[in-house]
Amino acid sequence: MPTKRWSDAQKEAICQSRWKITEQLVSLIHASTEPPAVFISGSAVGYYGDQQSHPFDESLHVHQHNFPHHVCAKWEQIANRARTNTTRVCLLRTGIVLSPEGGALKKMLIPYKLGVGGPIGNGQQYMPWIHLLDMVRGILYLLETEHAHGEFNFCAPHPVPNKEFSQKLAKTLKRPHLFFTPKWALKLAMGESSTLLFDSVRAKPKKLTELGFRFSYSRLDPALKNLLQHHE
């Protein structure tokens, strides 16, 4: 979840923090006498932009002009330069990684535990999520699967609308689900970065599942119960 407004300076910092280190790693791979067999580079489902309620997989061709797509597209372009006959490249388009120890879920726990959590806007925007365990298992799977390459959606097979996510989180925490945050308030507070909260991304992990990977947590209910069993 975004924490700062996207000023020009903040946008530049975001870009360079992704692109520069990737460029350096690619240069090191090409300069190495023993290059790695695989280079796994991060990206995000922000690559796709707002796709409304339409389900899609990695084959979707995207022509967006928004900032998240710009960051991710160039990030992936740089990472792909590492691809050679000896090094394969895997690009992770990651959804919301669920863990009570950090990230979006940790930030959400405070208002929900206080009983004031709720959907964002009308709550119809799809949220592509993944349990932290499956994130780690998926990365290991790509490392070990020698024919894996290209783009991979790192999100569970069953993304849900924000309203459903909110309801299930409140239920898991045994808290009421009565409030919502109006879209105008978040846009006023966050500016352009609020797009990360309102873009609907119903991404499917087709390539990962076709490789044979099996999610430990493909549905949200058991994922939240596992993650929050010590936080009730």
CSV table of N, CA and C in Angstrom, one decimal, residues 84-173:
chain,number,residue,atom,x,y,z
A,84,THR,N,20.4,-14.9,-21.4
A,84,THR,CA,21.4,-15.4,-22.4
A,84,THR,C,21.2,-16.9,-22.5
A,85,ASN,N,22.1,-17.6,-23.2
A,85,ASN,CA,22.0,-19.0,-23.3
A,85,ASN,C,22.3,-19.7,-22.0
A,86,THR,N,22.9,-19.0,-21.1
A,86,THR,CA,23.2,-19.7,-19.8
A,86,THR,C,22.4,-19.2,-18.6
A,87,THR,N,21.7,-18.0,-18.8
A,87,THR,CA,20.9,-17.4,-17.8
A,87,THR,C,19.4,-17.2,-18.2
A,88,ARG,N,18.5,-17.9,-17.5
A,88,ARG,CA,17.1,-17.6,-17.8
A,88,ARG,C,16.6,-16.6,-16.9
A,89,VAL,N,15.6,-15.9,-17.3
A,89,VAL,CA,15.0,-14.7,-16.5
A,89,VAL,C,13.5,-15.0,-16.2
A,90,CYS,N,13.2,-14.9,-14.9
A,90,CYS,CA,11.8,-15.0,-14.5
A,90,CYS,C,11.4,-13.6,-13.9
A,91,LEU,N,10.3,-13.1,-14.3
A,91,LEU,CA,9.8,-11.8,-13.8
A,91,LEU,C,8.5,-12.1,-13.0
A,92,LEU,N,8.6,-11.6,-11.7
A,92,LEU,CA,7.5,-11.8,-10.8
A,92,LEU,C,6.6,-10.6,-10.7
A,93,ARG,N,5.3,-10.8,-11.2
A,93,ARG,CA,4.3,-9.7,-11.1
A,93,ARG,C,3.5,-10.1,-9.9
A,94,THR,N,3.9,-9.5,-8.8
A,94,THR,CA,3.4,-9.8,-7.5
A,94,THR,C,2.2,-9.0,-7.1
A,95,GLY,N,1.2,-9.8,-6.5
A,95,GLY,CA,0.1,-9.1,-5.9
A,95,GLY,C,0.3,-8.7,-4.5
A,96,ILE,N,-0.7,-8.6,-3.7
A,96,ILE,CA,-0.6,-8.2,-2.3
A,96,ILE,C,-0.1,-9.4,-1.5
A,97,VAL,N,1.1,-9.3,-0.9
A,97,VAL,CA,1.6,-10.4,-0.2
A,97,VAL,C,1.1,-10.3,1.3
A,98,LEU,N,0.4,-11.4,1.7
A,98,LEU,CA,-0.3,-11.3,3.0
A,98,LEU,C,0.6,-11.9,4.1
A,99,SER,N,0.9,-11.1,5.1
A,99,SER,CA,1.7,-11.5,6.3
A,99,SER,C,1.3,-10.5,7.4
A,100,PRO,N,1.0,-11.0,8.6
A,100,PRO,CA,0.7,-10.1,9.7
A,100,PRO,C,2.0,-9.4,10.2
A,101,GLU,N,3.1,-9.7,9.7
A,101,GLU,CA,4.4,-9.1,10.2
A,101,GLU,C,4.8,-7.9,9.4
A,102,GLY,N,4.1,-7.6,8.3
A,102,GLY,CA,4.5,-6.5,7.5
A,102,GLY,C,3.6,-6.3,6.3
A,103,GLY,N,3.8,-5.3,5.5
A,103,GLY,CA,3.0,-5.1,4.3
A,103,GLY,C,1.6,-4.6,4.6
A,104,ALA,N,0.8,-4.8,3.5
A,104,ALA,CA,-0.6,-4.2,3.6
A,104,ALA,C,-1.4,-4.8,4.7
A,105,LEU,N,-1.3,-6.1,5.0
A,105,LEU,CA,-2.1,-6.7,6.0
A,105,LEU,C,-1.8,-6.2,7.4
A,106,LYS,N,-0.6,-6.0,7.7
A,106,LYS,CA,-0.2,-5.4,9.0
A,106,LYS,C,-0.8,-4.0,9.2
A,107,LYS,N,-0.8,-3.2,8.1
A,107,LYS,CA,-1.4,-1.9,8.2
A,107,LYS,C,-2.9,-1.9,8.4
A,108,MET,N,-3.5,-3.0,7.8
A,108,MET,CA,-5.0,-3.1,7.9
A,108,MET,C,-5.4,-3.6,9.3
A,109,LEU,N,-4.6,-4.3,10.0
A,109,LEU,CA,-5.0,-5.0,11.2
A,109,LEU,C,-5.4,-4.0,12.3
A,110,ILE,N,-4.8,-2.8,12.4
A,110,ILE,CA,-5.1,-1.9,13.4
A,110,ILE,C,-6.5,-1.4,13.4
A,111,PRO,N,-7.0,-0.8,12.2
A,111,PRO,CA,-8.4,-0.4,12.2
A,111,PRO,C,-9.4,-1.5,12.3
A,112,TYR,N,-9.0,-2.6,11.8
A,112,TYR,CA,-10.0,-3.8,11.8
A,112,TYR,C,-10.1,-4.3,13.3
A,113,LYS,N,-9.0,-4.3,14.0
A,113,LYS,CA,-9.1,-4.8,15.4
A,113,LYS,C,-9.8,-3.8,16.2
A,114,LEU,N,-9.8,-2.5,15.8
A,114,LEU,CA,-10.6,-1.5,16.6
A,114,LEU,C,-12.0,-1.5,16.1
A,115,GLY,N,-12.4,-2.3,15.2
A,115,GLY,CA,-13.8,-2.4,14.7
A,115,GLY,C,-14.2,-1.3,13.8
A,116,VAL,N,-13.2,-0.6,13.2
A,116,VAL,CA,-13.6,0.4,12.2
A,116,VAL,C,-13.1,0.1,10.8
A,117,GLY,N,-12.7,-1.1,10.6
A,117,GLY,CA,-12.2,-1.5,9.2
A,117,GLY,C,-13.4,-1.6,8.3
A,118,GLY,N,-13.1,-1.5,7.0
A,118,GLY,CA,-14.2,-1.7,6.0
A,118,GLY,C,-13.6,-1.5,4.6
A,119,PRO,N,-14.5,-1.7,3.6
A,119,PRO,CA,-14.0,-1.6,2.2
A,119,PRO,C,-13.6,-0.2,1.8
A,120,ILE,N,-12.8,-0.1,0.7
A,120,ILE,CA,-12.3,1.1,0.2
A,120,ILE,C,-13.2,1.5,-1.0
A,121,GLY,N,-13.8,2.7,-1.0
A,121,GLY,CA,-14.7,3.1,-2.0
A,121,GLY,C,-15.9,2.2,-2.1
A,122,ASN,N,-16.3,1.8,-3.3
A,122,ASN,CA,-17.5,0.8,-3.4
A,122,ASN,C,-17.0,-0.6,-3.2
A,123,GLY,N,-15.7,-0.9,-3.1
A,123,GLY,CA,-15.2,-2.2,-2.7
A,123,GLY,C,-15.3,-3.2,-3.9
A,124,GLN,N,-15.6,-2.7,-5.1
A,124,GLN,CA,-15.8,-3.7,-6.2
A,124,GLN,C,-14.5,-4.0,-6.9
A,125,GLN,N,-13.4,-3.3,-6.6
A,125,GLN,CA,-12.1,-3.5,-7.3
A,125,GLN,C,-11.5,-4.8,-6.8
A,126,TYR,N,-11.0,-5.6,-7.7
A,126,TYR,CA,-10.4,-6.9,-7.4
A,126,TYR,C,-9.0,-6.7,-6.8
A,127,MET,N,-8.7,-7.5,-5.8
A,127,MET,CA,-7.4,-7.5,-5.1
A,127,MET,C,-6.7,-8.8,-5.3
A,128,PRO,N,-5.6,-8.8,-6.1
A,128,PRO,CA,-4.8,-10.0,-6.2
A,128,PRO,C,-3.9,-10.2,-5.0
A,129,TRP,N,-4.1,-11.3,-4.3
A,129,TRP,CA,-3.4,-11.5,-3.1
A,129,TRP,C,-2.6,-12.8,-3.1
A,130,ILE,N,-1.6,-13.0,-2.2
A,130,ILE,CA,-0.9,-14.3,-2.1
A,130,ILE,C,-0.4,-14.4,-0.7
A,131,HIS,N,-0.5,-15.6,-0.1
A,131,HIS,CA,0.0,-15.9,1.2
A,131,HIS,C,1.5,-15.9,1.1
A,132,LEU,N,2.2,-15.3,2.2
A,132,LEU,CA,3.6,-15.2,2.2
A,132,LEU,C,4.3,-16.6,1.9
A,133,LEU,N,3.7,-17.7,2.5
A,133,LEU,CA,4.3,-19.0,2.3
A,133,LEU,C,4.3,-19.4,0.8
A,134,ASP,N,3.2,-19.1,0.1
A,134,ASP,CA,3.2,-19.4,-1.3
A,134,ASP,C,4.1,-18.5,-2.1
A,135,MET,N,4.3,-17.3,-1.7
A,135,MET,CA,5.3,-16.4,-2.3
A,135,MET,C,6.7,-17.1,-2.3
A,136,VAL,N,7.1,-17.5,-1.1
A,136,VAL,CA,8.4,-18.1,-0.9
A,136,VAL,C,8.5,-19.4,-1.7
A,137,ARG,N,7.4,-20.3,-1.6
A,137,ARG,CA,7.4,-21.6,-2.3
A,137,ARG,C,7.5,-21.4,-3.8
A,138,GLY,N,6.8,-20.3,-4.3
A,138,GLY,CA,6.7,-20.1,-5.7
A,138,GLY,C,8.1,-19.7,-6.2
A,139,ILE,N,8.8,-18.9,-5.5
A,139,ILE,CA,10.2,-18.5,-5.9
A,139,ILE,C,11.1,-19.7,-5.9
A,140,LEU,N,11.0,-20.5,-4.9
A,140,LEU,CA,11.9,-21.7,-4.9
A,140,LEU,C,11.5,-22.6,-6.1
A,141,TYR,N,10.2,-22.7,-6.4
A,141,TYR,CA,9.8,-23.5,-7.5
A,141,TYR,C,10.4,-23.1,-8.8
A,142,LEU,N,10.4,-21.8,-9.0
A,142,LEU,CA,11.0,-21.2,-10.3
A,142,LEU,C,12.5,-21.5,-10.3
A,143,LEU,N,13.1,-21.4,-9.2
A,143,LEU,CA,14.6,-21.6,-9.1
A,143,LEU,C,14.9,-23.1,-9.5
A,144,GLU,N,14.0,-24.0,-9.1
A,144,GLU,CA,14.3,-25.4,-9.3
A,144,GLU,C,13.7,-25.9,-10.7
A,145,THR,N,12.9,-25.2,-11.3
A,145,THR,CA,12.3,-25.6,-12.6
A,145,THR,C,13.0,-25.0,-13.7
A,146,GLU,N,13.9,-25.8,-14.3
A,146,GLU,CA,14.9,-25.3,-15.3
A,146,GLU,C,14.3,-24.7,-16.6
A,147,HIS,N,13.1,-25.1,-16.9
A,147,HIS,CA,12.5,-24.6,-18.2
A,147,HIS,C,11.6,-23.4,-17.9
A,148,ALA,N,11.5,-22.9,-16.6
A,148,ALA,CA,10.7,-21.8,-16.3
A,148,ALA,C,11.3,-20.5,-16.8
A,149,HIS,N,10.6,-19.6,-17.4
A,149,HIS,CA,11.2,-18.3,-17.8
A,149,HIS,C,10.0,-17.4,-18.2
A,150,GLY,N,10.3,-16.1,-18.2
A,150,GLY,CA,9.3,-15.1,-18.6
A,150,GLY,C,8.5,-14.5,-17.4
A,151,GLU,N,7.3,-14.0,-17.7
A,151,GLU,CA,6.5,-13.3,-16.7
A,151,GLU,C,5.6,-14.3,-15.9
A,152,PHE,N,5.5,-14.1,-14.6
A,152,PHE,CA,4.6,-14.9,-13.8
A,152,PHE,C,3.8,-14.1,-12.8
A,153,ASN,N,2.5,-14.2,-12.9
A,153,ASN,CA,1.7,-13.6,-11.9
A,153,ASN,C,1.8,-14.3,-10.5
A,154,PHE,N,2.3,-13.6,-9.5
A,154,PHE,CA,2.5,-14.2,-8.2
A,154,PHE,C,1.3,-13.7,-7.4
A,155,CYS,N,0.2,-14.4,-7.5
A,155,CYS,CA,-1.0,-14.2,-6.8
A,155,CYS,C,-1.8,-15.5,-6.8
A,156,ALA,N,-2.7,-15.6,-5.8
A,156,ALA,CA,-3.5,-16.8,-5.6
A,156,ALA,C,-4.5,-17.0,-6.8
A,157,PRO,N,-4.9,-18.2,-7.1
A,157,PRO,CA,-5.8,-18.4,-8.2
A,157,PRO,C,-7.2,-17.7,-8.0
A,158,HIS,N,-7.5,-17.3,-6.8
A,158,HIS,CA,-8.9,-16.7,-6.6
A,158,HIS,C,-8.8,-15.3,-6.0
A,159,PRO,N,-8.5,-14.3,-6.8
A,159,PRO,CA,-8.6,-12.9,-6.3
A,159,PRO,C,-10.0,-12.6,-5.9
A,160,VAL,N,-10.2,-11.6,-5.0
A,160,VAL,CA,-11.5,-11.3,-4.6
A,160,VAL,C,-11.7,-9.7,-4.6
A,161,PRO,N,-13.0,-9.3,-4.7
A,161,PRO,CA,-13.2,-7.8,-4.6
A,161,PRO,C,-12.8,-7.3,-3.2
A,162,ASN,N,-12.4,-6.1,-3.2
A,162,ASN,CA,-12.0,-5.5,-1.9
A,162,ASN,C,-13.1,-5.6,-0.8
A,163,LYS,N,-14.4,-5.5,-1.2
A,163,LYS,CA,-15.4,-5.6,-0.2
A,163,LYS,C,-15.4,-7.0,0.4
A,164,GLU,N,-15.3,-8.0,-0.4
A,164,GLU,CA,-15.2,-9.4,0.1
A,164,GLU,C,-14.0,-9.6,1.0
A,165,PHE,N,-12.9,-9.1,0.5
A,165,PHE,CA,-11.7,-9.2,1.3
A,165,PHE,C,-11.9,-8.6,2.7
A,166,SER,N,-12.5,-7.4,2.7
A,166,SER,CA,-12.8,-6.7,4.0
A,166,SER,C,-13.7,-7.5,4.9
A,167,GLN,N,-14.7,-8.0,4.3
A,167,GLN,CA,-15.7,-8.8,5.1
A,167,GLN,C,-15.0,-10.0,5.7
A,168,LYS,N,-14.2,-10.7,4.9
A,168,LYS,CA,-13.6,-11.9,5.4
A,168,LYS,C,-12.5,-11.6,6.5
A,169,LEU,N,-11.8,-10.5,6.3
A,169,LEU,CA,-10.9,-10.1,7.3
A,169,LEU,C,-11.6,-9.7,8.7
A,170,ALA,N,-12.7,-9.0,8.6
A,170,ALA,CA,-13.4,-8.6,9.8
A,170,ALA,C,-14.0,-9.9,10.5
A,171,LYS,N,-14.5,-10.8,9.7
A,171,LYS,CA,-15.0,-12.1,10.2
A,171,LYS,C,-13.9,-12.9,10.9
A,172,THR,N,-12.8,-13.0,10.3
A,172,THR,CA,-11.7,-13.8,10.8
A,172,THR,C,-11.2,-13.2,12.2
A,173,LEU,N,-11.2,-11.8,12.3
A,173,LEU,CA,-10.8,-11.2,13.5
A,173,LEU,C,-12.0,-11.0,14.5
